[in-house]
Short mmCIF file of C-alpha atoms and ligand atoms in Angstrom, two decimals:
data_model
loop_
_atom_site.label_atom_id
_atom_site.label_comp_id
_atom_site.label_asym_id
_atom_site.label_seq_id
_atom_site.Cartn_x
_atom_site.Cartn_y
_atom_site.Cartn_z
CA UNK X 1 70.60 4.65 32.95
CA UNK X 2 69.89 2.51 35.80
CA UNK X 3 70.73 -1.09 34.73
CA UNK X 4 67.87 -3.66 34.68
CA UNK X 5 67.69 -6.44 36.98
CA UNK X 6 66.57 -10.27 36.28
CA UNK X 7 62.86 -9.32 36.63
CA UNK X 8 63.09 -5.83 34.89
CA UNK X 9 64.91 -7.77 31.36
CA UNK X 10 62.57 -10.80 32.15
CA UNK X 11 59.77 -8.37 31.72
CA UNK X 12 61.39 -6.57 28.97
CA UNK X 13 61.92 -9.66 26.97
CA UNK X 14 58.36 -10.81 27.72
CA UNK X 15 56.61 -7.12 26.21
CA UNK X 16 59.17 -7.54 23.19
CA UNK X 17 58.02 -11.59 22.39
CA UNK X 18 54.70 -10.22 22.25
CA UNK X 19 54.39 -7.48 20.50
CA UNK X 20 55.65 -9.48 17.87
CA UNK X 21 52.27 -11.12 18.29
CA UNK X 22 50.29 -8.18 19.21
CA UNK X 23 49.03 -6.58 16.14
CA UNK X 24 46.52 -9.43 15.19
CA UNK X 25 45.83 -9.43 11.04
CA UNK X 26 43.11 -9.81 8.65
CA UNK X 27 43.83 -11.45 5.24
CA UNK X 28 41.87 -11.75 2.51
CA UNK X 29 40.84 -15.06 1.74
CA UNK X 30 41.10 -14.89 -2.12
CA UNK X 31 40.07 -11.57 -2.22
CA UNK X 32 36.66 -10.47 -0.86
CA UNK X 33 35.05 -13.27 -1.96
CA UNK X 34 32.23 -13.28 0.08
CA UNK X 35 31.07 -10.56 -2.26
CA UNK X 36 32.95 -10.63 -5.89
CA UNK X 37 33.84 -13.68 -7.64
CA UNK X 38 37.03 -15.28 -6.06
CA UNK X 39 40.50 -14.14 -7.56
CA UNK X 40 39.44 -11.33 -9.63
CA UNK X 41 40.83 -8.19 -9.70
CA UNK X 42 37.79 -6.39 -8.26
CA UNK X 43 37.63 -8.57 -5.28
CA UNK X 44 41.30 -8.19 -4.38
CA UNK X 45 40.22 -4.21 -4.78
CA UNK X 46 37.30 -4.38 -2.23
CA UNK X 47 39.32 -6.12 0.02
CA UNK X 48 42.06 -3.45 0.01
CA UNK X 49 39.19 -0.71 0.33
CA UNK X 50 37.78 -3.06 3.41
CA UNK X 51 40.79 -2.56 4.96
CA UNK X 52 42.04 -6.07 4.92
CA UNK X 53 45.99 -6.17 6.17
CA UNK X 54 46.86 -8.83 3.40
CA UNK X 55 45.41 -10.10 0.24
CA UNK X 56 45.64 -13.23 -0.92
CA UNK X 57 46.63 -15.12 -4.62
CA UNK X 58 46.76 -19.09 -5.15
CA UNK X 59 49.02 -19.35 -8.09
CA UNK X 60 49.13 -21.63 -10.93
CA UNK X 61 51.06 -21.62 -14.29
CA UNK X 62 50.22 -21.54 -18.09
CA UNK X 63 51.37 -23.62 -20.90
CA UNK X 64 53.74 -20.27 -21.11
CA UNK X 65 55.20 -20.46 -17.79
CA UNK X 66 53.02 -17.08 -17.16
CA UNK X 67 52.12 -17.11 -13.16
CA UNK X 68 47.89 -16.69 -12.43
CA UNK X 69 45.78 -15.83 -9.22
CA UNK X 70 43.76 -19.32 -9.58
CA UNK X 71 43.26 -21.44 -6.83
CA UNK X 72 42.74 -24.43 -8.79
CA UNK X 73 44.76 -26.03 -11.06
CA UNK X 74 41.62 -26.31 -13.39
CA UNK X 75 39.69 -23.73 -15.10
CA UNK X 76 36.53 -25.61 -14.76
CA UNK X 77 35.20 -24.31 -11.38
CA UNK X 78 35.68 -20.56 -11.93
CA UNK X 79 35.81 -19.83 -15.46
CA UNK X 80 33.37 -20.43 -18.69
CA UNK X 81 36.44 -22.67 -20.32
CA UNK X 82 33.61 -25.01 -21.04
CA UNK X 83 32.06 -23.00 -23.40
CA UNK X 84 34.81 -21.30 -25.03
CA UNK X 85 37.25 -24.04 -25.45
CA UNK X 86 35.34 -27.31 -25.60
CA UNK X 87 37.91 -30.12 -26.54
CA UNK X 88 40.34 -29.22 -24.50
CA UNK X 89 39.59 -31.24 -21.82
CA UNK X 90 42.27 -34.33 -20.55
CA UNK X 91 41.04 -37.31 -20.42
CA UNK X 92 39.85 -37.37 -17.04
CA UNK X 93 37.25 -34.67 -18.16
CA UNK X 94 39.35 -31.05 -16.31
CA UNK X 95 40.39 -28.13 -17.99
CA UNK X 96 43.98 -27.84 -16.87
CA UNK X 97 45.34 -24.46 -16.65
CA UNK X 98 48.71 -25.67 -17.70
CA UNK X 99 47.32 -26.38 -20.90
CA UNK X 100 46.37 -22.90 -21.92
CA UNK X 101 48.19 -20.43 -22.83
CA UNK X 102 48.06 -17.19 -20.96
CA UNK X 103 46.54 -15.30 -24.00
CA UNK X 104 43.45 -18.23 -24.29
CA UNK X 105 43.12 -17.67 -20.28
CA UNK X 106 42.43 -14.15 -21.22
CA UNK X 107 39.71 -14.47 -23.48
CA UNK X 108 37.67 -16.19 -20.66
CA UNK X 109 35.08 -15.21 -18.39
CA UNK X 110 36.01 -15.47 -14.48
CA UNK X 111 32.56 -16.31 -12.30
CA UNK X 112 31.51 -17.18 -8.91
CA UNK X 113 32.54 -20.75 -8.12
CA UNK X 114 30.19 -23.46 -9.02
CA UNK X 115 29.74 -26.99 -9.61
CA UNK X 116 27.78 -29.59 -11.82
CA UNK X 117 24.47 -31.15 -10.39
CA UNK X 118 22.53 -33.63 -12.75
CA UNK X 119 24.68 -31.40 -15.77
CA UNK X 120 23.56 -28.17 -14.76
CA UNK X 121 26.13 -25.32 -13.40
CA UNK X 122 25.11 -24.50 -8.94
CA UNK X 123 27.29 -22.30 -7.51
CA UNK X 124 29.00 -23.14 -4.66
CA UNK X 125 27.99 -20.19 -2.46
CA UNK X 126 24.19 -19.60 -3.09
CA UNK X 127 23.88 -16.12 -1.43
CA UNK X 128 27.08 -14.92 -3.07
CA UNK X 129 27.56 -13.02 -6.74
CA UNK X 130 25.11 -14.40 -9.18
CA UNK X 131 27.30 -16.90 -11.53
CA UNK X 132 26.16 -15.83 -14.26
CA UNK X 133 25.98 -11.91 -13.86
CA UNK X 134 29.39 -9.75 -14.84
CA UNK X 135 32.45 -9.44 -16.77
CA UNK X 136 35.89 -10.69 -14.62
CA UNK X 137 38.85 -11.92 -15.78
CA UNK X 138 41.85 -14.55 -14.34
CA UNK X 139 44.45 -11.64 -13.52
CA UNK X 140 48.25 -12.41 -13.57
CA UNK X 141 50.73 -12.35 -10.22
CA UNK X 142 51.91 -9.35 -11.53
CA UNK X 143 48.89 -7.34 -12.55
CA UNK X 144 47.93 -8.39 -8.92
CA UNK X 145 50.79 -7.04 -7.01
CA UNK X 146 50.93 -3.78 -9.30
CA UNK X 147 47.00 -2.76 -8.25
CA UNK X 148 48.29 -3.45 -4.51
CA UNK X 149 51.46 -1.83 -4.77
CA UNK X 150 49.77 0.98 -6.93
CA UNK X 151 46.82 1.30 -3.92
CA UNK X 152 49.75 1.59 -1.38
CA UNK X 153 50.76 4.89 -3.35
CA UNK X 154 47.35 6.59 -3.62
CA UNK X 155 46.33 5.62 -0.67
CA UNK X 156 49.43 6.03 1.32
CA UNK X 157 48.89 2.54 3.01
CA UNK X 158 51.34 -1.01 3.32
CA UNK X 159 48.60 -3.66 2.45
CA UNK X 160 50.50 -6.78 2.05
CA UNK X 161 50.81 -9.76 -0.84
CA UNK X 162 50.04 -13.24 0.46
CA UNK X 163 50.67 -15.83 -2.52
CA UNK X 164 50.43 -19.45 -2.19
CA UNK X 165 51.98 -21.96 -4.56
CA UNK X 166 49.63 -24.28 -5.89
CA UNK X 167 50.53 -27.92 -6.17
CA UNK X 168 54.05 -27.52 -7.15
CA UNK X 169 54.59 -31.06 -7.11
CA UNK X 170 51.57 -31.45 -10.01
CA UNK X 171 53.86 -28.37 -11.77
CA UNK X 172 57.15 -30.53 -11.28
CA UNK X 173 55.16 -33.57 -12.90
CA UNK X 174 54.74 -30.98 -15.81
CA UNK X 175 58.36 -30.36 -15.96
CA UNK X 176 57.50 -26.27 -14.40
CA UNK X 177 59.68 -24.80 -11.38
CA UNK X 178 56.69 -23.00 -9.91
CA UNK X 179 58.15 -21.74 -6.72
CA UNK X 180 61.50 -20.28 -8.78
CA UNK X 181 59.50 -18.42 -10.99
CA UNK X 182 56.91 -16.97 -7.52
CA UNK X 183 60.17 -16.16 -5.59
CA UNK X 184 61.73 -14.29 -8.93
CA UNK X 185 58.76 -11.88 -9.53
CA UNK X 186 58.56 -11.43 -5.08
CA UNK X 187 62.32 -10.50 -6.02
CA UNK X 188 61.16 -8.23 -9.16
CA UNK X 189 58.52 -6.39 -7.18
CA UNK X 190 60.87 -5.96 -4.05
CA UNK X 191 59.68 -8.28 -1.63
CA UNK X 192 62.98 -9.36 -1.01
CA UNK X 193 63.32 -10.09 3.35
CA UNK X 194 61.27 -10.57 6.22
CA UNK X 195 60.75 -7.34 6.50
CA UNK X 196 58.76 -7.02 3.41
CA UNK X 197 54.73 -7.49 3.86
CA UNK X 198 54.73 -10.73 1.80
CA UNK X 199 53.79 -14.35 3.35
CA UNK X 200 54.77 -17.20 1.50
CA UNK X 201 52.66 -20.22 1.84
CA UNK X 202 52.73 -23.95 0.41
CA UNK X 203 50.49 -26.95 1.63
CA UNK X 204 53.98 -29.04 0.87
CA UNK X 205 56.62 -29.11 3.49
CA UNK X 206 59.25 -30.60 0.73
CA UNK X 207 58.51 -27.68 -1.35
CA UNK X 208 58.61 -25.22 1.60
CA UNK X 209 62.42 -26.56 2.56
CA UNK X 210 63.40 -26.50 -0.78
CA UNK X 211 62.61 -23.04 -1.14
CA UNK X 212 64.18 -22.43 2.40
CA UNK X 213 67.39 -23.99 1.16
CA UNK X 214 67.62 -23.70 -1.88
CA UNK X 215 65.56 -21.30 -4.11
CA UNK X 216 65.78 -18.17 -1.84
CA UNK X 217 69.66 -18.22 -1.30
CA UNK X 218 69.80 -18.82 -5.56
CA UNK X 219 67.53 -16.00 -5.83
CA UNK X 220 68.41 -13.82 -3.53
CA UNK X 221 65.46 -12.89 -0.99
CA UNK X 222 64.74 -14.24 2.28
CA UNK X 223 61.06 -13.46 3.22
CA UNK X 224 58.45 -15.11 5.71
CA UNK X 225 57.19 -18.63 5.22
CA UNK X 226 54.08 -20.12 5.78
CA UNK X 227 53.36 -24.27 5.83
CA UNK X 228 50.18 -24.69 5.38
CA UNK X 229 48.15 -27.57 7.57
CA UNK X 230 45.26 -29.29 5.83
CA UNK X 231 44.57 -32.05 8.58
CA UNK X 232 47.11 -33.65 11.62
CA UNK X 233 47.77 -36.76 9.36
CA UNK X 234 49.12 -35.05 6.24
CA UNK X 235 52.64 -34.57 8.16
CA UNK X 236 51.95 -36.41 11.42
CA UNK X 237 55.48 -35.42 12.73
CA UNK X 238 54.14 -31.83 13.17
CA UNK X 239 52.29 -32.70 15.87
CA UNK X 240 54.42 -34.44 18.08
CA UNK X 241 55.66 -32.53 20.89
CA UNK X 242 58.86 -30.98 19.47
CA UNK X 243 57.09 -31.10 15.54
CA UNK X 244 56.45 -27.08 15.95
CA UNK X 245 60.55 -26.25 16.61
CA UNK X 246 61.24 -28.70 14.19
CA UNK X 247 59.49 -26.42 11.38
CA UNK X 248 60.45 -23.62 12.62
CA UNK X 249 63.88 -24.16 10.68
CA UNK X 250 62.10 -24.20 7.63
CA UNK X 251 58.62 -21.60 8.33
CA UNK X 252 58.43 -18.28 10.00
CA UNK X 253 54.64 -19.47 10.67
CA UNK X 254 51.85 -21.90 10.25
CA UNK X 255 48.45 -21.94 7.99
CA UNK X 256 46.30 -24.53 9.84
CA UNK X 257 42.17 -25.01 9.05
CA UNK X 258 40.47 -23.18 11.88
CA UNK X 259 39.78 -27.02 12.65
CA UNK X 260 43.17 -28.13 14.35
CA UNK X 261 42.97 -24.60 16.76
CA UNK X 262 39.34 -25.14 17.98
CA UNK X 263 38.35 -29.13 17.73
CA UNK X 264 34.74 -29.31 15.63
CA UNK X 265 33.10 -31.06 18.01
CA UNK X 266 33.22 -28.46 20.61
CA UNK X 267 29.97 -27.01 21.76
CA UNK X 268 28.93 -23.40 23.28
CA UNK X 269 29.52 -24.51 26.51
CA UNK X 270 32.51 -26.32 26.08
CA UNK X 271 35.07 -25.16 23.67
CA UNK X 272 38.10 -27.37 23.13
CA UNK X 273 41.34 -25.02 22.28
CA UNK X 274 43.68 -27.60 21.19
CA UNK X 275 47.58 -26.79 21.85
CA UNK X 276 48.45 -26.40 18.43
CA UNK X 277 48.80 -22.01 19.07
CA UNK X 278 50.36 -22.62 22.35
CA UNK X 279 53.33 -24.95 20.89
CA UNK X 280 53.72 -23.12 17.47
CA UNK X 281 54.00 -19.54 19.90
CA UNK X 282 56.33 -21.87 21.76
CA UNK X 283 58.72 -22.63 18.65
CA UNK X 284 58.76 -18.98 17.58
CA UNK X 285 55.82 -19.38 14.68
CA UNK X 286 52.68 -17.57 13.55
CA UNK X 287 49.62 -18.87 13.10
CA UNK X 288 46.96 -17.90 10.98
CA UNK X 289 44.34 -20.14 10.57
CA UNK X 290 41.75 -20.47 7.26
CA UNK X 291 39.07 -20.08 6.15
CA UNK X 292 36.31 -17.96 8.52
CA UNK X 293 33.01 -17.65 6.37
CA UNK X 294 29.70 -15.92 7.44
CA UNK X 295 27.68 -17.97 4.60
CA UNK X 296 24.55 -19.64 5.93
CA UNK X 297 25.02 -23.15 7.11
CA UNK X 298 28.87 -22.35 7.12
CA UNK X 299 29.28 -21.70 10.96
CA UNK X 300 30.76 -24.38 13.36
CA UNK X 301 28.17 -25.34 15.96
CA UNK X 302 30.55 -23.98 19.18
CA UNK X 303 30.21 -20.20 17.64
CA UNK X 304 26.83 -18.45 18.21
CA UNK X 305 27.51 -16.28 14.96
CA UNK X 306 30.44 -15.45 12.91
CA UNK X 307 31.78 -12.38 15.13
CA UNK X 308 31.05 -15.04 17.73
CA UNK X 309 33.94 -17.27 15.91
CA UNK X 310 35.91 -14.41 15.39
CA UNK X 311 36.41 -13.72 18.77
CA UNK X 312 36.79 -17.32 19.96
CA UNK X 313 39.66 -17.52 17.28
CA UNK X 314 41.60 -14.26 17.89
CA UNK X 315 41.14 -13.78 21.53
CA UNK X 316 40.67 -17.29 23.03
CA UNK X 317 42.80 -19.40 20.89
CA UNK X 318 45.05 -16.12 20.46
CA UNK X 319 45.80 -16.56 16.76
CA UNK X 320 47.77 -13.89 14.92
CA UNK X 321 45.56 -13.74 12.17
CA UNK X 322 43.14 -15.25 9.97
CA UNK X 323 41.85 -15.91 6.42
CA UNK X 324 38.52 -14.61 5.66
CA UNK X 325 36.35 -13.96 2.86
CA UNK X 326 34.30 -11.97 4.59
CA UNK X 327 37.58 -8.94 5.54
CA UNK X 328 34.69 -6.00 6.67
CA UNK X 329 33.51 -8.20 9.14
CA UNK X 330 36.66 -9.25 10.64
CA UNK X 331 38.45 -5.21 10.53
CA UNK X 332 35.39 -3.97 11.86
CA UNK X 333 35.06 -7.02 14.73
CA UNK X 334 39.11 -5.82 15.27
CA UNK X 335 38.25 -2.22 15.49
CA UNK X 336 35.28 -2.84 17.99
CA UNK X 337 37.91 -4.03 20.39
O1 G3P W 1 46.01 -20.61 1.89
C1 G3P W 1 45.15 -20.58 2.98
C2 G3P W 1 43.89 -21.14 2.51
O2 G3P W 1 43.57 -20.41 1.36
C3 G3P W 1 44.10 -22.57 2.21
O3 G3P W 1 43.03 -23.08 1.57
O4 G3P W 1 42.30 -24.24 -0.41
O5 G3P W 1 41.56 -21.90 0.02
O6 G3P W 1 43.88 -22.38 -0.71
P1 G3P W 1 42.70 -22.87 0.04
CA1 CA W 2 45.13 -20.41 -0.47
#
């Protein structure tokens, strides 16, 4: 074979960095939540039968060290606690997960999220699942990833697993080693290098290294992580010019809100990319923004409707995937291109 020269391996080095990029994914932001109550197993099934590429679960602990698809660290929000275990509220008036055991979590009633206005239950999402319609439960991490793995059989697909670790400094407080006992079942179910479809995510950078350093080599695996970025002031030193390569010793890829890739303020006519996907592609790191909703009233002014966003997001910003909780919309907006 004729050997390359500089612009022939410059070229082939170029197609190869890319199409590590090039297959843009849909995850599925707690499920299809758009349509079923968050977290539940029957919205983690219609995502997989939407065709979503990875499905999400935020994970909290019981009083029994049992790991649950929550994505708060309270019951209150999501769950009829209220009214089958009144009294076992803290002080500060929340229904702590951790306090339950995972055989009380079972006996409760998993709804569509709502809140309290003047004392009366509103949920969060008006044109979403009636609250107060159905029968859902809290599944566990592993009743999760055994529907997904079990899909993956009868359907012959790879859908991936994409947990988060909720709070594991809150779970530290309470004397629990979340992220051991997350990386241990990833382990258990064989997600077990960076080949496997998993993506490990964590809003806490200390956490993230620790499990970098320490947990994975104790456990064994080695799979992809994901920081999560809530805002540019939670860990300012991101965001200086050499805060992307800096991560990247720690994270295979970052989680920012859709925020820090397309500044709010921009309008239709002028859209302000910020550099945040340039320098993470620069260090080497995925992005994949959170959390694209089609709800009324939910749409940034700068995107003319929510195919509108996902297009500004995927193919102007050039992130190389996205949360949703809407998955149909953003396979099918994928497939039309
Ligand atoms: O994990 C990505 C996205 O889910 C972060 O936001 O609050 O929905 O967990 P949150
Ligand atoms: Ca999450």
């Amino acid at each position: 074979m004729r050997a390359l020269n500089t612009v022939g391996i410059f070229l082939v080095a170029a197609m190869m960095a890319s199409a590590s990029f090039a297959q843009k994914i849909v995850i599925a932001h707690r499920g299809a939540s758009g349509y079923l109550p968050e977290h539940t197993l029957e919205a983690k099934a219609m995502a997989y039968a939407q065709g979503a590429d990875y499905i999400e679960q935020d994970l909290v602990m019981t009083s029994d060290d049992e790991l649950i698809v929550l994505h708060d660290i309270t019951l209150d929000r999501t769950t009829d606690v209220d009214e089958k275990f009144p009294g076992r509220a803290r002080e500060d008036g929340r229904f702590y997960a951790i306090d339950f055991t995972l055989a009380e979590i079972r006996t409760l009633n998993a709804v569509e999220g709502f809140r309290l206005v003047d004392g009366e239950k509103e949920q969060g999402f008006a044109n979403r699942f009636p609250m107060s319609k159905g029968s859902f439960s809290v599944p566990t991490f592993q009743e999760e990833i055994e529907m997904i793995q079990g899909l993956n059989v009868s359907t012959g697909k790879d859908i991936g697993i994409y947990p988060e670790i909720k709070q594991p400094a809150f779970h530290r407080q309470e004397g629990k080693d979340i992220s051991t006992r997350v990386v241990q079942v990833l382990k258990e179910y064989g997600y077990t290098s960076k080949d496997s479809k998993v993506f490990l995510q964590t809003f806490d950078y200390d956490e993230l290294a620790l499990i970098k350093k320490e947990i994975f080599p104790v456990v064994g695996i080695d799979v992809n992580l994901i920081m999560l970025l809530g805002n540019s002031t939670d860990y300012p030193w991101m965001f200086e010019p050499n805060g992307m390569s800096k991560l990247a010793y720690s994270a295979d890829g970052i989680g920012p809100s859709y925020n820090l890739v397309v500044d709010r303020s921009s309008s239709q006519n002028q859209l302000q990319i910020t550099d945040l996907v340039a320098r993470a592609h620069g260090a080497g790191l995925e992005v994949h923004p959170y959390t694209f909703r089609a709800d009324p009233g939910a749409m940034p002014g700068y995107a003319k409707d929510f195919e509108d966003l996902l297009n500004i997001h995927f193919f102007q910003a050039d992130v190389d995937g996205l949360f949703t909780d809407f998955p149909d919309r953003a396979v099918q907006f994928l497939q039309s291109r």
